[in-house]
Every structure is written in structure tokens, then in C-alpha cells.
Short mmCIF file of C-alpha atoms in Angstrom, two decimals:
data_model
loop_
_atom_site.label_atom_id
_atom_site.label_comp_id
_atom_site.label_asym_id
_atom_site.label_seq_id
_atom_site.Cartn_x
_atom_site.Cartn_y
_atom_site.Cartn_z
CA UNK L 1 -0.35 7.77 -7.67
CA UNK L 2 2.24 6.27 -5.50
CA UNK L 3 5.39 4.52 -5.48
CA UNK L 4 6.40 1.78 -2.83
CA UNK L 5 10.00 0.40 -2.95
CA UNK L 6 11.94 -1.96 -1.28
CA UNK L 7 15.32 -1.98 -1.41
CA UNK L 8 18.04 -4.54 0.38
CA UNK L 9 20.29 -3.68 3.09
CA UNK L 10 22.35 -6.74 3.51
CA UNK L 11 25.30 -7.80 0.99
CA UNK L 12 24.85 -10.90 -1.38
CA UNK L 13 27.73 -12.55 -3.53
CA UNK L 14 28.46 -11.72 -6.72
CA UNK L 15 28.75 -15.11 -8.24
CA UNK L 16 25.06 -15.70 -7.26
CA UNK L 17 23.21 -15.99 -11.02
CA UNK L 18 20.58 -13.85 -11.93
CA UNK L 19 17.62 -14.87 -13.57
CA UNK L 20 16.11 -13.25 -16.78
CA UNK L 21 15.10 -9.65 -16.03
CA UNK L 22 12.28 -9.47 -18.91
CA UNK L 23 9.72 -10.96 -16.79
CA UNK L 24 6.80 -9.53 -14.55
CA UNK L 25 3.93 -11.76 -13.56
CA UNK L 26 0.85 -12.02 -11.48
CA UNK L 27 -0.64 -15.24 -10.45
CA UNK L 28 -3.16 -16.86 -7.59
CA UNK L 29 -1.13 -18.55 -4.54
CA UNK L 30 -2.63 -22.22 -4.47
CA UNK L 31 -1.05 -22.62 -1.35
CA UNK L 32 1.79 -21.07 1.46
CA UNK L 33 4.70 -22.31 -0.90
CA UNK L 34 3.46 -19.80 -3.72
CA UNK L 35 3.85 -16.85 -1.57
CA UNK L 36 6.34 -14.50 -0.39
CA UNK L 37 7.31 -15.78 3.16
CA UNK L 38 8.89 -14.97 6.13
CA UNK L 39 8.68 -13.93 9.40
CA UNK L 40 5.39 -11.43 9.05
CA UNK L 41 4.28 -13.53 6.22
CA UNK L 42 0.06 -13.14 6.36
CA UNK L 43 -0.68 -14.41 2.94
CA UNK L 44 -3.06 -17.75 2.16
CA UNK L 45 -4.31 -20.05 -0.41
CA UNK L 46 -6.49 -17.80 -2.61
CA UNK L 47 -4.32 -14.43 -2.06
CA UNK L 48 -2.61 -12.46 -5.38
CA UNK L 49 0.81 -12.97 -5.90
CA UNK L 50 2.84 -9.97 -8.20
CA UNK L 51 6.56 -10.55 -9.16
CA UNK L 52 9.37 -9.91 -10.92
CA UNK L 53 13.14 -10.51 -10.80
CA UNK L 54 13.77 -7.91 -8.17
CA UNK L 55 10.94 -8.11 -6.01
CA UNK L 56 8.03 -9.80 -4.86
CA UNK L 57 4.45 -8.50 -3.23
CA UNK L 58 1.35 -10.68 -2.07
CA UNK L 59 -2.34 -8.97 -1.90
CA UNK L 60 -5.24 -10.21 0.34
CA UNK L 61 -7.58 -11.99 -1.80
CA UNK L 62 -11.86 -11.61 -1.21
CA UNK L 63 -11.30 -12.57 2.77
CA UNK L 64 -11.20 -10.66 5.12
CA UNK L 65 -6.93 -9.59 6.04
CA UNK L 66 -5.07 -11.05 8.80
CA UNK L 67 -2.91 -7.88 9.23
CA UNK L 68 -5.10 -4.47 10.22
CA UNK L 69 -6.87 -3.79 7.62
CA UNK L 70 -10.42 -4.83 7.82
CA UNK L 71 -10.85 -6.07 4.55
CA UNK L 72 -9.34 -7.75 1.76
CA UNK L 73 -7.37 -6.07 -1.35
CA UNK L 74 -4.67 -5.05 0.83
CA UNK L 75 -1.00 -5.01 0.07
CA UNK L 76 0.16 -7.49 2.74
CA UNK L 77 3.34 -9.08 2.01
CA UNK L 78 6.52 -7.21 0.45
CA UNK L 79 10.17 -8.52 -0.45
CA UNK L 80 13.17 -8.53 -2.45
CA UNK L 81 13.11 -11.69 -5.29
CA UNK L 82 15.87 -13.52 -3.52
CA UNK L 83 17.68 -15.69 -6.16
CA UNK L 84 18.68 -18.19 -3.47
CA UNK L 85 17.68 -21.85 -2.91
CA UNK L 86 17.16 -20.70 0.58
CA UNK L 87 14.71 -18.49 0.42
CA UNK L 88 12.50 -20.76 -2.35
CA UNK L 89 9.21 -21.86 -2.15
CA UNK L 90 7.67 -19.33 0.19
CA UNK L 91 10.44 -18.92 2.74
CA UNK L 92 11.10 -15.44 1.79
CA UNK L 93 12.25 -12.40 4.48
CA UNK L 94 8.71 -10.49 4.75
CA UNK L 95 8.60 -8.04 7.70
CA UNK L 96 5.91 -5.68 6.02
CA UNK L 97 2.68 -5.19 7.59
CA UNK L 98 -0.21 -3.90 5.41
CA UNK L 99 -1.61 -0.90 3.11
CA UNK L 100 -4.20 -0.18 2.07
CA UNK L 101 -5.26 2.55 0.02
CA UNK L 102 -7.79 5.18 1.20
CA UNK L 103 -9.88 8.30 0.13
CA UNK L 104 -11.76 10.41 3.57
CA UNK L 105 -11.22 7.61 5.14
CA UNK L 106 -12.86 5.19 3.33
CA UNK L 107 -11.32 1.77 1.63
CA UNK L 108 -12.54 -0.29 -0.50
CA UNK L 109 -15.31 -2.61 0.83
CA UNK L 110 -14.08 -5.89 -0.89
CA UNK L 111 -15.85 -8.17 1.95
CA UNK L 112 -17.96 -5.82 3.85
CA UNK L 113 -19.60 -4.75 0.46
CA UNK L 114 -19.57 -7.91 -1.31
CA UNK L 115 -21.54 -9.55 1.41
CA UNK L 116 -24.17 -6.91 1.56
CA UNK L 117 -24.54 -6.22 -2.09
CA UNK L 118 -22.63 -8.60 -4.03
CA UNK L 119 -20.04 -6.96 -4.92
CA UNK L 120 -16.12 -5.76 -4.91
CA UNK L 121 -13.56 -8.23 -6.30
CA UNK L 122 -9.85 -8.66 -6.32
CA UNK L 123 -8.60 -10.18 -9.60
CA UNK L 124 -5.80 -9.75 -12.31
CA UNK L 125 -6.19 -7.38 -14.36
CA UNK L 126 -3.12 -7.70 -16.96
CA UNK L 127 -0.04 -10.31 -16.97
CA UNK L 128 1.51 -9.89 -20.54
CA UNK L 129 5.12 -9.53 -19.46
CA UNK L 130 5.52 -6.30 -20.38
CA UNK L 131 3.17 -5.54 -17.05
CA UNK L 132 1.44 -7.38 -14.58
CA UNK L 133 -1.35 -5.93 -13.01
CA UNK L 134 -3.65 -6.86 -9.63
CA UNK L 135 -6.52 -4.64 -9.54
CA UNK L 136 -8.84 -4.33 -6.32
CA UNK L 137 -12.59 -2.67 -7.26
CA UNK L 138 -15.48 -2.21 -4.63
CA UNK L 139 -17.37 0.60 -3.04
CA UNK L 140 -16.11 2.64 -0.32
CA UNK L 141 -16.54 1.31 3.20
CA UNK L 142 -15.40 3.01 6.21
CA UNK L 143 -12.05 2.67 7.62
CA UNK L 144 -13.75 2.46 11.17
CA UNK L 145 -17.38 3.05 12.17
CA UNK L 146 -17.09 6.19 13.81
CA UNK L 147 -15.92 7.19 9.98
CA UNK L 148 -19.71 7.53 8.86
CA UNK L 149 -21.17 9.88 11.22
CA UNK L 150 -17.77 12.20 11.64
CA UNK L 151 -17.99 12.23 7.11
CA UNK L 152 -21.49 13.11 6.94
CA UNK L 153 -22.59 15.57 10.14
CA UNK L 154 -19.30 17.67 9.08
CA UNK L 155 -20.64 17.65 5.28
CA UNK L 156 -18.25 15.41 4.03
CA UNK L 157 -18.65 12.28 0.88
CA UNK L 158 -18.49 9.04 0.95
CA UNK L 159 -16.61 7.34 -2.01
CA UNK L 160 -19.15 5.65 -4.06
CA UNK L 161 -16.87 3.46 -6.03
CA UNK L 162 -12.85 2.28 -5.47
CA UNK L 163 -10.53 0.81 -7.40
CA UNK L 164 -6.59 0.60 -6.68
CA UNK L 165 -4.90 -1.13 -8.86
CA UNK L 166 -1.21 -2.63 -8.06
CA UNK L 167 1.44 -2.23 -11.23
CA UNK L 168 4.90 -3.94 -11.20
CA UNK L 169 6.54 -4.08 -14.84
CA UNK L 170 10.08 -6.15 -15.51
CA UNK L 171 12.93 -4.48 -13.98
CA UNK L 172 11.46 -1.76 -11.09
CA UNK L 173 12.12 -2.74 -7.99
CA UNK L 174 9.05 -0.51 -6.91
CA UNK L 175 5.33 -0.69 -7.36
CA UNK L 176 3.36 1.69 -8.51
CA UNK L 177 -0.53 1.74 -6.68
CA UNK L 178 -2.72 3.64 -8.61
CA UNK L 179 -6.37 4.33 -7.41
CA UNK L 180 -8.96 5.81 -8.94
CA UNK L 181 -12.29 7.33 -6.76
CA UNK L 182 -16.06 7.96 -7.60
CA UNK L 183 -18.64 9.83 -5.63
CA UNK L 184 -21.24 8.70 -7.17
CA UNK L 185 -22.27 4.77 -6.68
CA UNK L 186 -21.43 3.48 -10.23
CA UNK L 187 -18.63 0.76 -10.71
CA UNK L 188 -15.69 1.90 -12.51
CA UNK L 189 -13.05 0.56 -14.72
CA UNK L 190 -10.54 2.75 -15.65
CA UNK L 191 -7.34 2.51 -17.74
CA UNK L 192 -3.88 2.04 -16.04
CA UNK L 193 -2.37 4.74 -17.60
CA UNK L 194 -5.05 7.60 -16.77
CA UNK L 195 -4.64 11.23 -15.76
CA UNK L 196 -3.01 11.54 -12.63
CA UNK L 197 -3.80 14.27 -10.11
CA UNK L 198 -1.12 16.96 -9.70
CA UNK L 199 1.41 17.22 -7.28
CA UNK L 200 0.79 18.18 -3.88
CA UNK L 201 3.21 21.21 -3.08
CA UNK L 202 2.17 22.45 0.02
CA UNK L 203 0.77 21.17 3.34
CA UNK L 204 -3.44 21.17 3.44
CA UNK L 205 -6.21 20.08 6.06
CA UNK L 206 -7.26 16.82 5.68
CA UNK L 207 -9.82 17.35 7.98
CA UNK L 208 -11.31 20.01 5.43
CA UNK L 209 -10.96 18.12 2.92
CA UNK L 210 -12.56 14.95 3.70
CA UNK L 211 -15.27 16.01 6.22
CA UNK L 212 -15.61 19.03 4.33
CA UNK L 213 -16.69 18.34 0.53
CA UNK L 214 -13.72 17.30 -0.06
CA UNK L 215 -11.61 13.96 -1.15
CA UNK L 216 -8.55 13.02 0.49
CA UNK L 217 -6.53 10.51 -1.17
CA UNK L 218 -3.67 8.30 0.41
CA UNK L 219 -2.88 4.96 1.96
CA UNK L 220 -2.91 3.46 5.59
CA UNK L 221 0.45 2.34 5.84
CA UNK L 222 1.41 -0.17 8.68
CA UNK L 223 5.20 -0.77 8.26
CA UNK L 224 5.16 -2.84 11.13
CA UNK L 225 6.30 -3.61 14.55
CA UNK L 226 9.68 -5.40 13.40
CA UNK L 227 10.23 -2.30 11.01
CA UNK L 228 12.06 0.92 12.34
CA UNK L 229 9.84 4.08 10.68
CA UNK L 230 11.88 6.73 9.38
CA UNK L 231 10.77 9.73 7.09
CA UNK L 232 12.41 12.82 5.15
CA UNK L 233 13.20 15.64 7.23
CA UNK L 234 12.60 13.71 10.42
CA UNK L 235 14.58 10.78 10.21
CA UNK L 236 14.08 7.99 13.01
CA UNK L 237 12.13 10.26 15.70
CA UNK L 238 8.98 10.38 14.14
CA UNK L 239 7.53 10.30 17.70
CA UNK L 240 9.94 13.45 18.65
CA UNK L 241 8.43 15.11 15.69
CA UNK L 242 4.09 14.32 17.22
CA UNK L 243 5.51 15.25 20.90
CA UNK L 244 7.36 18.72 19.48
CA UNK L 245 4.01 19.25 17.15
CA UNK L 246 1.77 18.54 20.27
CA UNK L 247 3.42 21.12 22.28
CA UNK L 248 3.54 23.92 19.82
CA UNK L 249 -0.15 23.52 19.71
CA UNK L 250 0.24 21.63 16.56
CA UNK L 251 -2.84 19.86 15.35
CA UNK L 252 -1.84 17.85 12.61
CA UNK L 253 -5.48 16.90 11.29
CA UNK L 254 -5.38 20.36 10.35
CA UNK L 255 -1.76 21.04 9.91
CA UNK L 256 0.27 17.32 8.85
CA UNK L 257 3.72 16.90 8.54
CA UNK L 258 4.95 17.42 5.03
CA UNK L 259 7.50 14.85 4.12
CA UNK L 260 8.87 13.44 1.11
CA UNK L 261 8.89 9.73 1.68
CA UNK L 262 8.45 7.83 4.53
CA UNK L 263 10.17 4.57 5.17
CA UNK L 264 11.19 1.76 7.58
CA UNK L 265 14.24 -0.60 7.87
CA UNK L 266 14.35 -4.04 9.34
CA UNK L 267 16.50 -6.94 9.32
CA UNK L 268 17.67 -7.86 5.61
CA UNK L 269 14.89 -5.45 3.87
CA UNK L 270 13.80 -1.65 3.73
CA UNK L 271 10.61 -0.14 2.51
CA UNK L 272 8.96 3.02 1.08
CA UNK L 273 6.18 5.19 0.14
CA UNK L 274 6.94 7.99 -1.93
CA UNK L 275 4.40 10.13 -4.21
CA UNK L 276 5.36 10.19 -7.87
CA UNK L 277 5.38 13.80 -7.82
CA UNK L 278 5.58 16.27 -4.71
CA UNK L 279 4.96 15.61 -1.06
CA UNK L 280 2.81 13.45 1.11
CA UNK L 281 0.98 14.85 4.41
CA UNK L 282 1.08 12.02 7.39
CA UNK L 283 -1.35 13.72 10.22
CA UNK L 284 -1.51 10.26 11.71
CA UNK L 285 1.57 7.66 13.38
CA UNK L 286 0.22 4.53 14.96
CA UNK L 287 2.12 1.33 16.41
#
């Protein structure tokens, strides 16, 4: 289970009023005026919406996504609730790309599946107040097509069943993803408030374990190309830290960087990915 947060980086008055913090909600955008907004803005008429009175995220409905993933059920839009007649009515301050979450490098096959098969759906699982909830279900489908044969001539499993759901409750100005993986190919509904795996405390192959037998669990994160990456232990030169790997013979497939959170800034907003217990391995940093 993971924890993404946005936080602000610009200064707002004091006399601007605050709404009622008891609230979360979830709700279908009927058009671009429901959503987040701004700049990087990728969500349509049809997409989730989840909010509360610190920030605001928008999901890809059953389409295929704009941003890079290749499906829908991604997290696509992210930004502070900004309680300013400027920024209503979808003109929010979005500079977030996508993620999406993952297990061997598989993600759930909301359109690729559903078209095949008929199935993998995007819908609202809970919006009581207390919690609102946007839960994405569908069997795995690889990231890429060279996913299948690398999986399966190495030994590896395909994911037979996916399901992430998306958890913002009144108050947090973070969401908590949640996602929950089958190998065999039976659809799954599981509570909210499950077992969660135990921290990860020191650095492992992911190659070994997913085209080995067995499951690696994360997220594809694209922060963005308006969003400066930055991560524990590392800071701004996460390139540096590849090149310095690369030349100490550093595969890191086989040997990631440890970190515990990685992040981005950009004008007016920050973001970040953080585990809810131990570290997170990143063998992979893409533009």
C-alpha cells in the first residue's frame, strides 16, 4: 500500500475562508468543468473525480488514457482543493502526469481486457463521507508487449486478476492506493481495509522476482515533464545517481536504488510517492 501526497509550495492569504473539512467525495465528471484542471489537465467527460477540502485527484474512466499509460484506471490528474474563485470550475493547477499501479509488469487491462472478454471496470466503490473510494478491477495486461514473452520464457506469472483501489477520507491531504493481485484468473473483490504486505527493508531483484516466480508490486509513476523529480538520499540528480550506478557496473534490474520517497516540484504544487511502511526500489527513470 502506498501513499501519494501533494503538498503546496506557494503562499495563500490567511483571510481566504475555508470550507467544511468533514467532507470526502467521489463523483463522475459530466464534463471538463467537473474536473481538476490546469495546465497538464488529461481528464474527460466520463473520468472519476475524488475530493476533499485539501485536495483533488481525477482517474481515467473505461477509455483508453491520454497520458502514458495504455489503458484506463489510471491516476491522471492531481491538485491541491484551491478555495479560490479562480481556480473554480475545472481551472485548477494540474502538472501531474499519470500512475498507474503495477505487479511484474502487468496493469490492469481495463480496455484491452474488457474488449476481448468483457470485462474490467472503473467505478465507485464507497462515498459515505467518512471515505470515498474509486476502485479500478480487471485482469492483468502487459505493460508493453515485449512483457509476455520476457514473464513467461524466464518462468515468471502473469497476474490473473487486479484491482487498485484509490482511498481519500476528509482531512488527508494524501491518497492512499491500495491494490490487491491474483494469480489465478478469478475476479476479486476485496475489502479496503485488508492485510497489507510487510515492509520492504532491504533492496531485492525485481528481475527475480517478477520473471522469476515471483510478484513485484509497485506503480509506474510519470511525474511529468513540467515536474522537477527529486527522491530521498538523492535529491534532484536522479540522473547523476543512473550515470554513477552505470559506471560502477550497477545493474539496477537486479540491484535498484533504495529510497524512501520519491517526489517532484513544479510551479504552485509538489507531489509524492511514499510506501506506508519501509522503502521503495526504483530500477527504472524515464522522461
Amino acid at each position: 500500500m502506498r501513499t501519494l501526497f501533494i503538498s503546496c509550495v506557494s503562499l495563500f492569504l490567511a483571510c481566504v475562508p475555508e470550507p467544511d473539512p468533514g467532507f470526502a467525495r467521489a463523483y463522475v465528471m459530466n464534463d471538463l468543468t467537473d474536473g481538476v484542471g490546469g495546465p497538464n489537465a488529461l481528464a474527460r467527460a466520463g473520468d472519476f473525480v475524488l475530493e476533499n477540502d485539501r485536495v483533488r485527484f481525477a482517474f481515467v474512466g473505461e477509455r483508453m488514457s491520454f497520458g502514458p499509460g495504455k489503458d484506463g484506471g489510471g491516476l491522471i490528474d492531481a491538485d491541491l482543493a484551491r478555495h479560490d474563485g479562480r481556480w473554480n470550475e475545472g481551472q485548477g493547477n494540474d502538472q501531474f502526469a499519470e500512475l498507474v499501479s503495477t505487479a511484474n509488469l502487468f496493469v490492469p487491462g481495463v480496455v484491452s481486457e474488457q474488449s476481448a472478454a468483457g470485462v474490467g471496470s472503473v467505478s465507485i466503490l464507497e462515498d459515505t463521507g467518512e471515505a470515498a473510494v474509486v476502485r479500478v478491477s480487471a485482469p492483468g495486461t502487459p505493460f508493453m508487449d515485449l512483457v509476455n514473452p520476457l514473464v513467461f520464457t524466464g518462468g515468471g506469472k502473469k497476474p490473473g486478476w487486479m484491482v487498485t483501489d484509490y482511498i481519500l477520507k476528509p482531512g488527508e491531504d494524501w491518497l492512499t492506493i491500495r491494490t490487491t493481485v491474483t494469480l489465478a484468473a478469478l475476479e476479486l473483490d476485496p475489502p479496503i481495509d485488508g492485510e497489507t504486505l510487510p515492509p520492504l527493508t532491504t533492496a531485492q531483484s525485481i528481475v527475480n522476482q517478477a520473471l522469476l516466480g515471483g510478484l513485484a508490486m509497485g506503480d509506474f509513476l510519470h511525474l511529468g515533464g513540467s515536474v522537477d523529480v527529486f527522491a530521498s538520499d538523492i535529491g534532484f540528480h536522479e540522473l547523476g545517481a543512473v550515470y554513477d550506478a552505470q559506471l560502477e557496473g550497477q545493474n539496477l534490474f537486479i540491484e535498484p536504488l533504495a529510497v524512501d520517497y520519491v517526489g517532484g516540484t513544479a510551479h504552485g504544487v509538489s507531489y509524492g510517492l511514499a510506501a506506508v511502511g519501509g522503502q521503495m526500489l526504483m530500477p527504472l527513470f524515464a522522461s
